[in-house]
mmCIF file with all atom_site columns, C-alpha atoms in Angstrom:
data_model
loop_
_atom_site.group_PDB
_atom_site.id
_atom_site.type_symbol
_atom_site.label_atom_id
_atom_site.label_alt_id
_atom_site.label_comp_id
_atom_site.label_asym_id
_atom_site.label_entity_id
_atom_site.label_seq_id
_atom_site.pdbx_PDB_ins_code
_atom_site.Cartn_x
_atom_site.Cartn_y
_atom_site.Cartn_z
_atom_site.occupancy
_atom_site.B_iso_or_equiv
_atom_site.pdbx_formal_charge
_atom_site.auth_seq_id
_atom_site.auth_comp_id
_atom_site.auth_asym_id
_atom_site.auth_atom_id
_atom_site.pdbx_PDB_model_num
ATOM 1   C CA . ASP A 1 1   ? -3.422  9.858  83.044 1.00 60.00 ? 955  ASP A CA 1
ATOM 2   C CA . GLY A 1 2   ? -1.911  13.343 82.772 1.00 68.00 ? 956  GLY A CA 1
ATOM 3   C CA . GLY A 1 3   ? -2.989  15.339 79.801 1.00 94.00 ? 957  GLY A CA 1
ATOM 4   C CA . ILE A 1 4   ? -5.049  18.036 78.181 1.00 97.00 ? 958  ILE A CA 1
ATOM 5   C CA . THR A 1 5   ? -8.745  17.434 77.629 1.00 97.00 ? 959  THR A CA 1
ATOM 6   C CA . GLN A 1 6   ? -10.750 19.439 75.134 1.00 98.00 ? 960  GLN A CA 1
ATOM 7   C CA . SER A 1 7   ? -14.502 19.180 74.767 1.00 96.00 ? 961  SER A CA 1
ATOM 8   C CA . PRO A 1 8   ? -16.608 18.801 72.837 1.00 96.00 ? 962  PRO A CA 1
ATOM 9   C CA . LYS A 1 9   ? -14.850 17.143 69.916 1.00 96.00 ? 963  LYS A CA 1
ATOM 10  C CA . TYR A 1 10  ? -17.365 18.609 67.448 1.00 96.00 ? 964  TYR A CA 1
ATOM 11  C CA . LEU A 1 11  ? -19.470 21.739 67.902 1.00 94.00 ? 965  LEU A CA 1
ATOM 12  C CA . PHE A 1 12  ? -22.021 23.504 65.749 1.00 91.00 ? 966  PHE A CA 1
ATOM 13  C CA . ARG A 1 13  ? -22.859 27.180 66.077 1.00 88.00 ? 967  ARG A CA 1
ATOM 14  C CA . LYS A 1 14  ? -26.042 28.882 65.003 1.00 88.00 ? 968  LYS A CA 1
ATOM 15  C CA . GLU A 1 15  ? -26.133 32.430 63.645 1.00 83.00 ? 969  GLU A CA 1
ATOM 16  C CA . GLY A 1 16  ? -25.783 34.998 66.452 1.00 86.00 ? 970  GLY A CA 1
ATOM 17  C CA . GLN A 1 17  ? -24.891 32.404 69.056 1.00 91.00 ? 971  GLN A CA 1
ATOM 18  C CA . ASN A 1 18  ? -21.939 32.362 71.439 1.00 94.00 ? 972  ASN A CA 1
ATOM 19  C CA . VAL A 1 19  ? -20.335 28.999 72.053 1.00 95.00 ? 973  VAL A CA 1
ATOM 20  C CA . THR A 1 20  ? -17.759 27.945 74.642 1.00 96.00 ? 974  THR A CA 1
ATOM 21  C CA . LEU A 1 21  ? -14.976 25.411 74.110 1.00 97.00 ? 975  LEU A CA 1
ATOM 22  C CA . SER A 1 22  ? -13.600 23.689 77.167 1.00 98.00 ? 976  SER A CA 1
ATOM 23  C CA . CYS A 1 23  ? -9.923  23.006 77.913 1.00 98.00 ? 977  CYS A CA 1
ATOM 24  C CA . GLU A 1 24  ? -8.742  21.292 81.088 1.00 98.00 ? 978  GLU A CA 1
ATOM 25  C CA . GLN A 1 25  ? -5.223  20.130 81.997 1.00 97.00 ? 979  GLN A CA 1
ATOM 26  C CA . ASN A 1 26  ? -3.862  18.118 84.906 1.00 96.00 ? 980  ASN A CA 1
ATOM 27  C CA . LEU A 1 27  ? -0.180  18.556 84.046 1.00 95.00 ? 981  LEU A CA 1
ATOM 28  C CA . ASN A 1 28  ? 0.284   21.375 86.573 1.00 94.00 ? 982  ASN A CA 1
ATOM 29  C CA . HIS A 1 29  ? 1.343   23.678 83.733 1.00 94.00 ? 983  HIS A CA 1
ATOM 30  C CA . ASP A 1 30  ? 1.173   27.403 84.395 1.00 93.00 ? 984  ASP A CA 1
ATOM 31  C CA . ALA A 1 31  ? 0.774   28.513 80.789 1.00 94.00 ? 985  ALA A CA 1
ATOM 32  C CA . MET A 1 32  ? -2.159  27.710 78.531 1.00 96.00 ? 986  MET A CA 1
ATOM 33  C CA . TYR A 1 33  ? -2.863  28.687 74.930 1.00 96.00 ? 987  TYR A CA 1
ATOM 34  C CA . TRP A 1 34  ? -5.616  28.679 72.317 1.00 97.00 ? 988  TRP A CA 1
ATOM 35  C CA . TYR A 1 35  ? -4.890  28.296 68.612 1.00 97.00 ? 989  TYR A CA 1
ATOM 36  C CA . ARG A 1 36  ? -6.992  28.247 65.513 1.00 97.00 ? 990  ARG A CA 1
ATOM 37  C CA . GLN A 1 37  ? -6.087  26.134 62.483 1.00 95.00 ? 991  GLN A CA 1
ATOM 38  C CA . ASP A 1 38  ? -7.677  26.576 59.075 1.00 93.00 ? 992  ASP A CA 1
ATOM 39  C CA . PRO A 1 39  ? -7.261  23.995 56.288 1.00 86.00 ? 993  PRO A CA 1
ATOM 40  C CA . GLY A 1 40  ? -3.761  24.028 54.782 1.00 79.00 ? 994  GLY A CA 1
ATOM 41  C CA . GLN A 1 41  ? -2.502  26.584 57.260 1.00 82.00 ? 995  GLN A CA 1
ATOM 42  C CA . GLY A 1 42  ? -0.376  26.592 60.356 1.00 86.00 ? 996  GLY A CA 1
ATOM 43  C CA . LEU A 1 43  ? -1.552  27.464 63.857 1.00 93.00 ? 997  LEU A CA 1
ATOM 44  C CA . ARG A 1 44  ? -2.532  31.010 64.731 1.00 93.00 ? 998  ARG A CA 1
ATOM 45  C CA . LEU A 1 45  ? -2.537  32.148 68.364 1.00 93.00 ? 999  LEU A CA 1
ATOM 46  C CA . ILE A 1 46  ? -5.839  33.472 69.707 1.00 96.00 ? 1000 ILE A CA 1
ATOM 47  C CA . TYR A 1 47  ? -5.174  34.014 73.441 1.00 96.00 ? 1001 TYR A CA 1
ATOM 48  C CA . TYR A 1 48  ? -2.693  32.817 76.023 1.00 94.00 ? 1002 TYR A CA 1
ATOM 49  C CA . SER A 1 49  ? -2.425  32.862 79.791 1.00 95.00 ? 1003 SER A CA 1
ATOM 50  C CA . GLN A 1 50  ? 0.697   32.535 81.907 1.00 92.00 ? 1004 GLN A CA 1
ATOM 51  C CA . ILE A 1 51  ? -0.937  32.690 85.358 1.00 92.00 ? 1005 ILE A CA 1
ATOM 52  C CA . VAL A 1 52  ? -4.377  32.472 86.897 1.00 95.00 ? 1006 VAL A CA 1
ATOM 53  C CA . ASN A 1 53  ? -6.578  35.559 86.420 1.00 95.00 ? 1007 ASN A CA 1
ATOM 54  C CA . ASP A 1 54  ? -4.331  36.934 83.688 1.00 94.00 ? 1008 ASP A CA 1
ATOM 55  C CA . PHE A 1 55  ? -4.343  36.468 79.913 1.00 95.00 ? 1009 PHE A CA 1
ATOM 56  C CA . GLN A 1 56  ? -3.093  38.220 76.801 1.00 93.00 ? 1010 GLN A CA 1
ATOM 57  C CA . LYS A 1 57  ? -4.358  38.589 73.253 1.00 95.00 ? 1011 LYS A CA 1
ATOM 58  C CA . GLY A 1 58  ? -2.618  36.658 70.540 1.00 93.00 ? 1012 GLY A CA 1
ATOM 59  C CA . ASP A 1 59  ? -2.535  37.452 66.848 1.00 91.00 ? 1013 ASP A CA 1
ATOM 60  C CA . ILE A 1 60  ? -6.233  36.907 66.077 1.00 95.00 ? 1014 ILE A CA 1
ATOM 61  C CA . ALA A 1 61  ? -8.172  37.674 69.304 1.00 96.00 ? 1015 ALA A CA 1
ATOM 62  C CA . GLU A 1 62  ? -11.056 39.606 67.724 1.00 96.00 ? 1016 GLU A CA 1
ATOM 63  C CA . GLY A 1 63  ? -14.361 37.809 68.186 1.00 96.00 ? 1017 GLY A CA 1
ATOM 64  C CA . TYR A 1 64  ? -13.048 35.570 70.971 1.00 97.00 ? 1018 TYR A CA 1
ATOM 65  C CA . SER A 1 65  ? -12.918 35.782 74.757 1.00 97.00 ? 1019 SER A CA 1
ATOM 66  C CA . VAL A 1 66  ? -11.284 33.689 77.491 1.00 98.00 ? 1020 VAL A CA 1
ATOM 67  C CA . SER A 1 67  ? -11.094 33.362 81.248 1.00 97.00 ? 1021 SER A CA 1
ATOM 68  C CA . ARG A 1 68  ? -8.556  31.782 83.580 1.00 98.00 ? 1022 ARG A CA 1
ATOM 69  C CA . GLU A 1 69  ? -10.165 31.382 86.988 1.00 97.00 ? 1023 GLU A CA 1
ATOM 70  C CA . LYS A 1 70  ? -8.365  28.131 87.774 1.00 97.00 ? 1024 LYS A CA 1
ATOM 71  C CA . LYS A 1 71  ? -4.906  26.892 86.854 1.00 97.00 ? 1025 LYS A CA 1
ATOM 72  C CA . GLU A 1 72  ? -6.385  23.772 85.286 1.00 97.00 ? 1026 GLU A CA 1
ATOM 73  C CA . SER A 1 73  ? -8.967  25.450 83.066 1.00 98.00 ? 1027 SER A CA 1
ATOM 74  C CA . PHE A 1 74  ? -8.854  27.888 80.150 1.00 98.00 ? 1028 PHE A CA 1
ATOM 75  C CA . PRO A 1 75  ? -12.221 28.035 78.317 1.00 98.00 ? 1029 PRO A CA 1
ATOM 76  C CA . LEU A 1 76  ? -12.563 29.855 75.003 1.00 98.00 ? 1030 LEU A CA 1
ATOM 77  C CA . THR A 1 77  ? -15.788 31.587 73.956 1.00 97.00 ? 1031 THR A CA 1
ATOM 78  C CA . VAL A 1 78  ? -16.387 32.145 70.266 1.00 96.00 ? 1032 VAL A CA 1
ATOM 79  C CA . THR A 1 79  ? -18.728 35.113 70.140 1.00 94.00 ? 1033 THR A CA 1
ATOM 80  C CA . SER A 1 80  ? -21.225 36.117 67.474 1.00 89.00 ? 1034 SER A CA 1
ATOM 81  C CA . ALA A 1 81  ? -18.748 38.850 66.489 1.00 88.00 ? 1035 ALA A CA 1
ATOM 82  C CA . GLN A 1 82  ? -16.494 36.169 64.991 1.00 89.00 ? 1036 GLN A CA 1
ATOM 83  C CA . LYS A 1 83  ? -17.927 36.033 61.485 1.00 86.00 ? 1037 LYS A CA 1
ATOM 84  C CA . ASN A 1 84  ? -15.866 33.125 60.216 1.00 90.00 ? 1038 ASN A CA 1
ATOM 85  C CA . PRO A 1 85  ? -15.636 30.707 63.144 1.00 92.00 ? 1039 PRO A CA 1
ATOM 86  C CA . THR A 1 86  ? -15.394 27.448 61.186 1.00 94.00 ? 1040 THR A CA 1
ATOM 87  C CA . ALA A 1 87  ? -11.988 25.982 62.082 1.00 96.00 ? 1041 ALA A CA 1
ATOM 88  C CA . PHE A 1 88  ? -10.112 23.429 64.170 1.00 97.00 ? 1042 PHE A CA 1
ATOM 89  C CA . TYR A 1 89  ? -9.447  24.851 67.649 1.00 98.00 ? 1043 TYR A CA 1
ATOM 90  C CA . LEU A 1 90  ? -6.471  23.606 69.624 1.00 98.00 ? 1044 LEU A CA 1
ATOM 91  C CA . CYS A 1 91  ? -5.662  24.153 73.283 1.00 98.00 ? 1045 CYS A CA 1
ATOM 92  C CA . ALA A 1 92  ? -2.104  23.732 74.545 1.00 96.00 ? 1046 ALA A CA 1
ATOM 93  C CA . SER A 1 93  ? -0.218  24.064 77.805 1.00 95.00 ? 1047 SER A CA 1
ATOM 94  C CA . SER A 1 94  ? 3.397   24.280 78.889 1.00 93.00 ? 1048 SER A CA 1
ATOM 95  C CA . LEU A 1 95  ? 5.871   24.893 81.663 1.00 90.00 ? 1049 LEU A CA 1
ATOM 96  C CA . LYS A 1 96  ? 8.017   28.029 81.415 1.00 84.00 ? 1050 LYS A CA 1
ATOM 97  C CA . HIS A 1 97  ? 10.274  27.991 78.350 1.00 80.00 ? 1051 HIS A CA 1
ATOM 98  C CA . GLN A 1 98  ? 9.254   24.415 77.544 1.00 87.00 ? 1052 GLN A CA 1
ATOM 99  C CA . PRO A 1 99  ? 7.510   23.143 74.413 1.00 89.00 ? 1053 PRO A CA 1
ATOM 100 C CA . GLN A 1 100 ? 3.751   23.161 74.312 1.00 92.00 ? 1054 GLN A CA 1
ATOM 101 C CA . HIS A 1 101 ? 1.624   20.042 74.354 1.00 94.00 ? 1055 HIS A CA 1
ATOM 102 C CA . PHE A 1 102 ? -1.760  19.922 72.705 1.00 97.00 ? 1056 PHE A CA 1
ATOM 103 C CA . GLY A 1 103 ? -5.209  18.570 73.421 1.00 97.00 ? 1057 GLY A CA 1
ATOM 104 C CA . ASP A 1 104 ? -7.127  16.631 70.781 1.00 97.00 ? 1058 ASP A CA 1
ATOM 105 C CA . GLY A 1 105 ? -8.905  19.710 69.457 1.00 97.00 ? 1059 GLY A CA 1
ATOM 106 C CA . THR A 1 106 ? -12.467 20.863 68.836 1.00 97.00 ? 1060 THR A CA 1
ATOM 107 C CA . ARG A 1 107 ? -13.862 21.162 65.334 1.00 96.00 ? 1061 ARG A CA 1
ATOM 108 C CA . LEU A 1 108 ? -16.340 24.054 65.091 1.00 95.00 ? 1062 LEU A CA 1
ATOM 109 C CA . SER A 1 109 ? -18.766 24.472 62.224 1.00 93.00 ? 1063 SER A CA 1
ATOM 110 C CA . ILE A 1 110 ? -21.621 26.844 61.419 1.00 87.00 ? 1064 ILE A CA 1
ATOM 111 C CA . LEU A 1 111 ? -25.142 25.467 61.069 1.00 82.00 ? 1065 LEU A CA 1
ATOM 112 C CA . GLN B 2 1   ? 8.329   38.027 54.938 1.00 59.00 ? 1159 GLN B CA 1
ATOM 113 C CA . LYS B 2 2   ? 6.745   35.340 57.074 1.00 65.00 ? 1160 LYS B CA 1
ATOM 114 C CA . GLU B 2 3   ? 8.260   34.917 60.524 1.00 90.00 ? 1161 GLU B CA 1
ATOM 115 C CA . VAL B 2 4   ? 8.641   31.157 60.130 1.00 94.00 ? 1162 VAL B CA 1
ATOM 116 C CA . GLU B 2 5   ? 8.708   29.699 56.661 1.00 94.00 ? 1163 GLU B CA 1
ATOM 117 C CA . GLN B 2 6   ? 8.814   26.036 55.662 1.00 94.00 ? 1164 GLN B CA 1
ATOM 118 C CA . ASN B 2 7   ? 9.706   24.508 52.329 1.00 85.00 ? 1165 ASN B CA 1
ATOM 119 C CA . SER B 2 8   ? 6.668   24.314 50.146 1.00 76.00 ? 1166 SER B CA 1
ATOM 120 C CA . GLY B 2 9   ? 5.130   20.921 49.735 1.00 80.00 ? 1167 GLY B CA 1
ATOM 121 C CA . PRO B 2 10  ? 3.778   18.505 49.363 1.00 92.00 ? 1168 PRO B CA 1
ATOM 122 C CA . LEU B 2 11  ? 6.913   16.377 49.611 1.00 95.00 ? 1169 LEU B CA 1
ATOM 123 C CA . SER B 2 12  ? 6.756   12.831 48.330 1.00 96.00 ? 1170 SER B CA 1
ATOM 124 C CA . VAL B 2 13  ? 9.482   10.248 49.000 1.00 96.00 ? 1171 VAL B CA 1
ATOM 125 C CA . PRO B 2 14  ? 9.680   6.475  48.471 1.00 97.00 ? 1172 PRO B CA 1
ATOM 126 C CA . GLU B 2 15  ? 9.687   4.148  51.449 1.00 97.00 ? 1173 GLU B CA 1
ATOM 127 C CA . GLY B 2 16  ? 13.178  3.767  52.872 1.00 97.00 ? 1174 GLY B CA 1
ATOM 128 C CA . ALA B 2 17  ? 14.441  7.108  51.563 1.00 97.00 ? 1175 ALA B CA 1
ATOM 129 C CA . ILE B 2 18  ? 15.532  10.155 53.555 1.00 97.00 ? 1176 ILE B CA 1
ATOM 130 C CA . ALA B 2 19  ? 12.946  12.924 53.863 1.00 97.00 ? 1177 ALA B CA 1
ATOM 131 C CA . SER B 2 20  ? 14.343  16.433 54.362 1.00 96.00 ? 1178 SER B CA 1
ATOM 132 C CA . LEU B 2 21  ? 12.151  19.170 55.817 1.00 97.00 ? 1179 LEU B CA 1
ATOM 133 C CA . ASN B 2 22  ? 13.418  22.739 56.039 1.00 96.00 ? 1180 ASN B CA 1
ATOM 134 C CA . CYS B 2 23  ? 12.465  25.829 57.995 1.00 96.00 ? 1181 CYS B CA 1
ATOM 135 C CA . THR B 2 24  ? 13.800  29.397 58.130 1.00 96.00 ? 1182 THR B CA 1
ATOM 136 C CA . TYR B 2 25  ? 12.937  32.027 60.724 1.00 96.00 ? 1183 TYR B CA 1
ATOM 137 C CA . SER B 2 26  ? 13.296  35.786 60.876 1.00 94.00 ? 1184 SER B CA 1
ATOM 138 C CA . ASP B 2 27  ? 13.682  36.538 64.626 1.00 90.00 ? 1185 ASP B CA 1
ATOM 139 C CA . ARG B 2 28  ? 17.396  36.390 65.522 1.00 90.00 ? 1186 ARG B CA 1
ATOM 140 C CA . GLY B 2 29  ? 16.454  36.300 69.212 1.00 87.00 ? 1187 GLY B CA 1
ATOM 141 C CA . SER B 2 30  ? 14.791  32.903 68.823 1.00 90.00 ? 1188 SER B CA 1
ATOM 142 C CA . GLN B 2 31  ? 16.194  30.401 71.264 1.00 88.00 ? 1189 GLN B CA 1
ATOM 143 C CA . SER B 2 32  ? 14.208  27.187 71.028 1.00 92.00 ? 1190 SER B CA 1
ATOM 144 C CA . PHE B 2 33  ? 13.090  25.207 68.019 1.00 95.00 ? 1191 PHE B CA 1
ATOM 145 C CA . PHE B 2 34  ? 10.595  22.404 67.709 1.00 96.00 ? 1192 PHE B CA 1
ATOM 146 C CA . TRP B 2 35  ? 9.203   20.007 65.161 1.00 97.00 ? 1193 TRP B CA 1
ATOM 147 C CA . TYR B 2 36  ? 5.638   18.774 65.509 1.00 97.00 ? 1194 TYR B CA 1
ATOM 148 C CA . ARG B 2 37  ? 3.989   16.006 63.504 1.00 98.00 ? 1195 ARG B CA 1
ATOM 149 C CA . GLN B 2 38  ? 0.286   16.310 62.717 1.00 97.00 ? 1196 GLN B CA 1
ATOM 150 C CA . TYR B 2 39  ? -1.674  13.441 61.236 1.00 97.00 ? 1197 TYR B CA 1
ATOM 151 C CA . SER B 2 40  ? -4.766  14.349 59.230 1.00 93.00 ? 1198 SER B CA 1
ATOM 152 C CA . GLY B 2 41  ? -7.614  15.371 61.531 1.00 92.00 ? 1199 GLY B CA 1
ATOM 153 C CA . LYS B 2 42  ? -5.460  15.092 64.668 1.00 95.00 ? 1200 LYS B CA 1
ATOM 154 C CA . SER B 2 43  ? -3.640  17.528 66.910 1.00 96.00 ? 1201 SER B CA 1
ATOM 155 C CA . PRO B 2 44  ? 0.109   18.276 66.645 1.00 96.00 ? 1202 PRO B CA 1
ATOM 156 C CA . GLU B 2 45  ? 2.509   15.977 68.485 1.00 97.00 ? 1203 GLU B CA 1
ATOM 157 C CA . LEU B 2 46  ? 5.985   17.107 69.551 1.00 96.00 ? 1204 LEU B CA 1
ATOM 158 C CA . ILE B 2 47  ? 8.681   14.940 67.963 1.00 97.00 ? 1205 ILE B CA 1
ATOM 159 C CA . MET B 2 48  ? 11.914  16.952 68.293 1.00 96.00 ? 1206 MET B CA 1
ATOM 160 C CA . SER B 2 49  ? 13.307  19.890 70.262 1.00 95.00 ? 1207 SER B CA 1
ATOM 161 C CA . ILE B 2 50  ? 16.651  21.581 69.557 1.00 96.00 ? 1208 ILE B CA 1
ATOM 162 C CA . TYR B 2 51  ? 18.242  24.478 71.404 1.00 93.00 ? 1209 TYR B CA 1
ATOM 163 C CA . SER B 2 52  ? 21.885  24.759 70.258 1.00 94.00 ? 1210 SER B CA 1
ATOM 164 C CA . ASN B 2 53  ? 23.689  24.730 66.929 1.00 96.00 ? 1211 ASN B CA 1
ATOM 165 C CA . GLY B 2 54  ? 24.433  21.367 65.416 1.00 96.00 ? 1212 GLY B CA 1
ATOM 166 C CA . ASP B 2 55  ? 22.642  18.081 65.088 1.00 96.00 ? 1213 ASP B CA 1
ATOM 167 C CA . LYS B 2 56  ? 20.374  16.244 67.488 1.00 97.00 ? 1214 LYS B CA 1
ATOM 168 C CA . GLU B 2 57  ? 19.420  12.662 66.765 1.00 97.00 ? 1215 GLU B CA 1
ATOM 169 C CA . ASP B 2 58  ? 16.497  10.646 68.128 1.00 96.00 ? 1216 ASP B CA 1
ATOM 170 C CA . GLY B 2 59  ? 15.954  7.316  66.451 1.00 97.00 ? 1217 GLY B CA 1
ATOM 171 C CA . ARG B 2 60  ? 15.239  7.880  62.766 1.00 97.00 ? 1218 ARG B CA 1
ATOM 172 C CA . PHE B 2 61  ? 14.859  11.640 63.290 1.00 98.00 ? 1219 PHE B CA 1
ATOM 173 C CA . THR B 2 62  ? 17.678  14.209 63.167 1.00 98.00 ? 1220 THR B CA 1
ATOM 174 C CA . ALA B 2 63  ? 17.129  17.890 63.810 1.00 98.00 ? 1221 ALA B CA 1
ATOM 175 C CA . GLN B 2 64  ? 19.745  20.362 62.580 1.00 98.00 ? 1222 GLN B CA 1
ATOM 176 C CA . LEU B 2 65  ? 20.081  23.974 63.728 1.00 97.00 ? 1223 LEU B CA 1
ATOM 177 C CA . ASN B 2 66  ? 22.179  26.795 62.289 1.00 97.00 ? 1224 ASN B CA 1
ATOM 178 C CA . LYS B 2 67  ? 21.427  30.028 64.150 1.00 95.00 ? 1225 LYS B CA 1
ATOM 179 C CA . ALA B 2 68  ? 23.784  32.105 61.997 1.00 95.00 ? 1226 ALA B CA 1
ATOM 180 C CA . SER B 2 69  ? 21.794  31.158 58.914 1.00 95.00 ? 1227 SER B CA 1
ATOM 181 C CA . GLN B 2 70  ? 18.497  31.162 60.847 1.00 96.00 ? 1228 GLN B CA 1
ATOM 182 C CA . TYR B 2 71  ? 17.764  27.708 59.574 1.00 96.00 ? 1229 TYR B CA 1
ATOM 183 C CA . VAL B 2 72  ? 16.449  24.533 61.150 1.00 97.00 ? 1230 VAL B CA 1
ATOM 184 C CA . SER B 2 73  ? 15.791  21.220 59.442 1.00 97.00 ? 1231 SER B CA 1
ATOM 185 C CA . LEU B 2 74  ? 14.407  17.773 60.157 1.00 98.00 ? 1232 LEU B CA 1
ATOM 186 C CA . LEU B 2 75  ? 15.724  14.639 58.490 1.00 98.00 ? 1233 LEU B CA 1
ATOM 187 C CA . ILE B 2 76  ? 13.749  11.419 58.591 1.00 98.00 ? 1234 ILE B CA 1
ATOM 188 C CA . ARG B 2 77  ? 15.840  8.370  57.711 1.00 98.00 ? 1235 ARG B CA 1
ATOM 189 C CA . ASP B 2 78  ? 14.364  5.118  56.428 1.00 98.00 ? 1236 ASP B CA 1
ATOM 190 C CA . SER B 2 79  ? 11.030  6.837  55.831 1.00 98.00 ? 1237 SER B CA 1
ATOM 191 C CA . GLN B 2 80  ? 7.940   4.720  56.447 1.00 97.00 ? 1238 GLN B CA 1
ATOM 192 C CA . PRO B 2 81  ? 4.359   5.153  55.202 1.00 97.00 ? 1239 PRO B CA 1
ATOM 193 C CA . SER B 2 82  ? 3.423   5.855  58.829 1.00 97.00 ? 1240 SER B CA 1
ATOM 194 C CA . ASP B 2 83  ? 5.581   9.009  58.626 1.00 98.00 ? 1241 ASP B CA 1
ATOM 195 C CA . SER B 2 84  ? 3.079   10.495 56.155 1.00 97.00 ? 1242 SER B CA 1
ATOM 196 C CA . ALA B 2 85  ? 1.766   13.593 57.922 1.00 97.00 ? 1243 ALA B CA 1
ATOM 197 C CA . THR B 2 86  ? 2.078   17.364 58.070 1.00 96.00 ? 1244 THR B CA 1
ATOM 198 C CA . TYR B 2 87  ? 5.246   18.534 59.813 1.00 97.00 ? 1245 TYR B CA 1
ATOM 199 C CA . LEU B 2 88  ? 5.126   21.878 61.615 1.00 96.00 ? 1246 LEU B CA 1
ATOM 200 C CA . CYS B 2 89  ? 8.201   23.903 62.490 1.00 96.00 ? 1247 CYS B CA 1
ATOM 201 C CA . ALA B 2 90  ? 7.794   26.065 65.612 1.00 95.00 ? 1248 ALA B CA 1
ATOM 202 C CA . VAL B 2 91  ? 10.119  28.731 66.958 1.00 94.00 ? 1249 VAL B CA 1
ATOM 203 C CA . MET B 2 92  ? 10.194  30.237 70.460 1.00 91.00 ? 1250 MET B CA 1
ATOM 204 C CA . ASN B 2 93  ? 11.642  33.494 71.728 1.00 80.00 ? 1251 ASN B CA 1
ATOM 205 C CA . ALA B 2 94  ? 11.459  33.080 75.464 1.00 65.00 ? 1252 ALA B CA 1
ATOM 206 C CA . GLY B 2 95  ? 13.180  36.242 76.581 1.00 59.00 ? 1253 GLY B CA 1
ATOM 207 C CA . GLY B 2 96  ? 12.593  37.823 79.962 1.00 56.00 ? 1254 GLY B CA 1
ATOM 208 C CA . THR B 2 97  ? 9.724   36.614 82.066 1.00 54.00 ? 1255 THR B CA 1
ATOM 209 C CA . SER B 2 98  ? 7.695   35.462 79.104 1.00 62.00 ? 1256 SER B CA 1
ATOM 210 C CA . TYR B 2 99  ? 6.739   31.828 79.066 1.00 70.00 ? 1257 TYR B CA 1
ATOM 211 C CA . GLY B 2 100 ? 7.661   31.794 75.427 1.00 72.00 ? 1258 GLY B CA 1
ATOM 212 C CA . LYS B 2 101 ? 5.150   32.056 72.635 1.00 79.00 ? 1259 LYS B CA 1
ATOM 213 C CA . LEU B 2 102 ? 5.531   29.688 69.727 1.00 88.00 ? 1260 LEU B CA 1
ATOM 214 C CA . THR B 2 103 ? 5.405   30.912 66.152 1.00 91.00 ? 1261 THR B CA 1
ATOM 215 C CA . PHE B 2 104 ? 4.486   28.162 63.703 1.00 93.00 ? 1262 PHE B CA 1
ATOM 216 C CA . GLY B 2 105 ? 5.303   27.705 60.067 1.00 93.00 ? 1263 GLY B CA 1
ATOM 217 C CA . GLN B 2 106 ? 2.550   26.788 57.650 1.00 92.00 ? 1264 GLN B CA 1
ATOM 218 C CA . GLY B 2 107 ? 3.543   23.121 57.637 1.00 94.00 ? 1265 GLY B CA 1
ATOM 219 C CA . THR B 2 108 ? 4.929   20.734 55.021 1.00 95.00 ? 1266 THR B CA 1
ATOM 220 C CA . ILE B 2 109 ? 2.873   17.748 53.933 1.00 95.00 ? 1267 ILE B CA 1
ATOM 221 C CA . LEU B 2 110 ? 5.001   14.609 53.648 1.00 97.00 ? 1268 LEU B CA 1
ATOM 222 C CA . THR B 2 111 ? 3.821   11.517 51.796 1.00 97.00 ? 1269 THR B CA 1
ATOM 223 C CA . VAL B 2 112 ? 5.870   8.322  51.948 1.00 97.00 ? 1270 VAL B CA 1
ATOM 224 C CA . HIS B 2 113 ? 4.798   5.918  49.222 1.00 95.00 ? 1271 HIS B CA 1
ATOM 225 C CA . PRO B 2 114 ? 5.473   2.162  49.297 1.00 91.00 ? 1272 PRO B CA 1
#
């Protein structure tokens, strides 16, 4: 089945720890995106990538890092510099000028 | 002013009624408009896309776009309890070589009661 796979579904971070969220797609989409959603709020863009080996900061990139070494994969690292990481993280992908489609999300909490 | 603003909720309608969800946007260069449905604890799901002024119908859903007024709406006819969800308006300005970033509204919570 074609789609976007995010893992893990739930993740817990200890103080001072970096954690990495996985996002893989087999839709052959060029563009991939990471969003953060806090309770009662809309989606805020963290990073996006339009081609392999290139990515741009979104509106709230501080404390996060990404890589895009393969077209299919766009992992997000939540670093210890992100002081309020508890949120629902959503990965999306799209073709050029087409709507984005989302994975099932990863829920990150602090231990 | 927020870039994409949705009518404040929550919105509650009886089963069988028409639910009306509204969205205004500030970027006049916006070209594409989308409605996503998000059930509690789940990821957003695309339900409607609209690109030109007027109405677009898909089953019980009708999207309406008025670029002059910078306004887009979603009507849900014959509302069902299964329509209870948060509805997100998203706006794209896909100028130039950009793939087109989406800007989302804050969402409107819809509850359809039996």
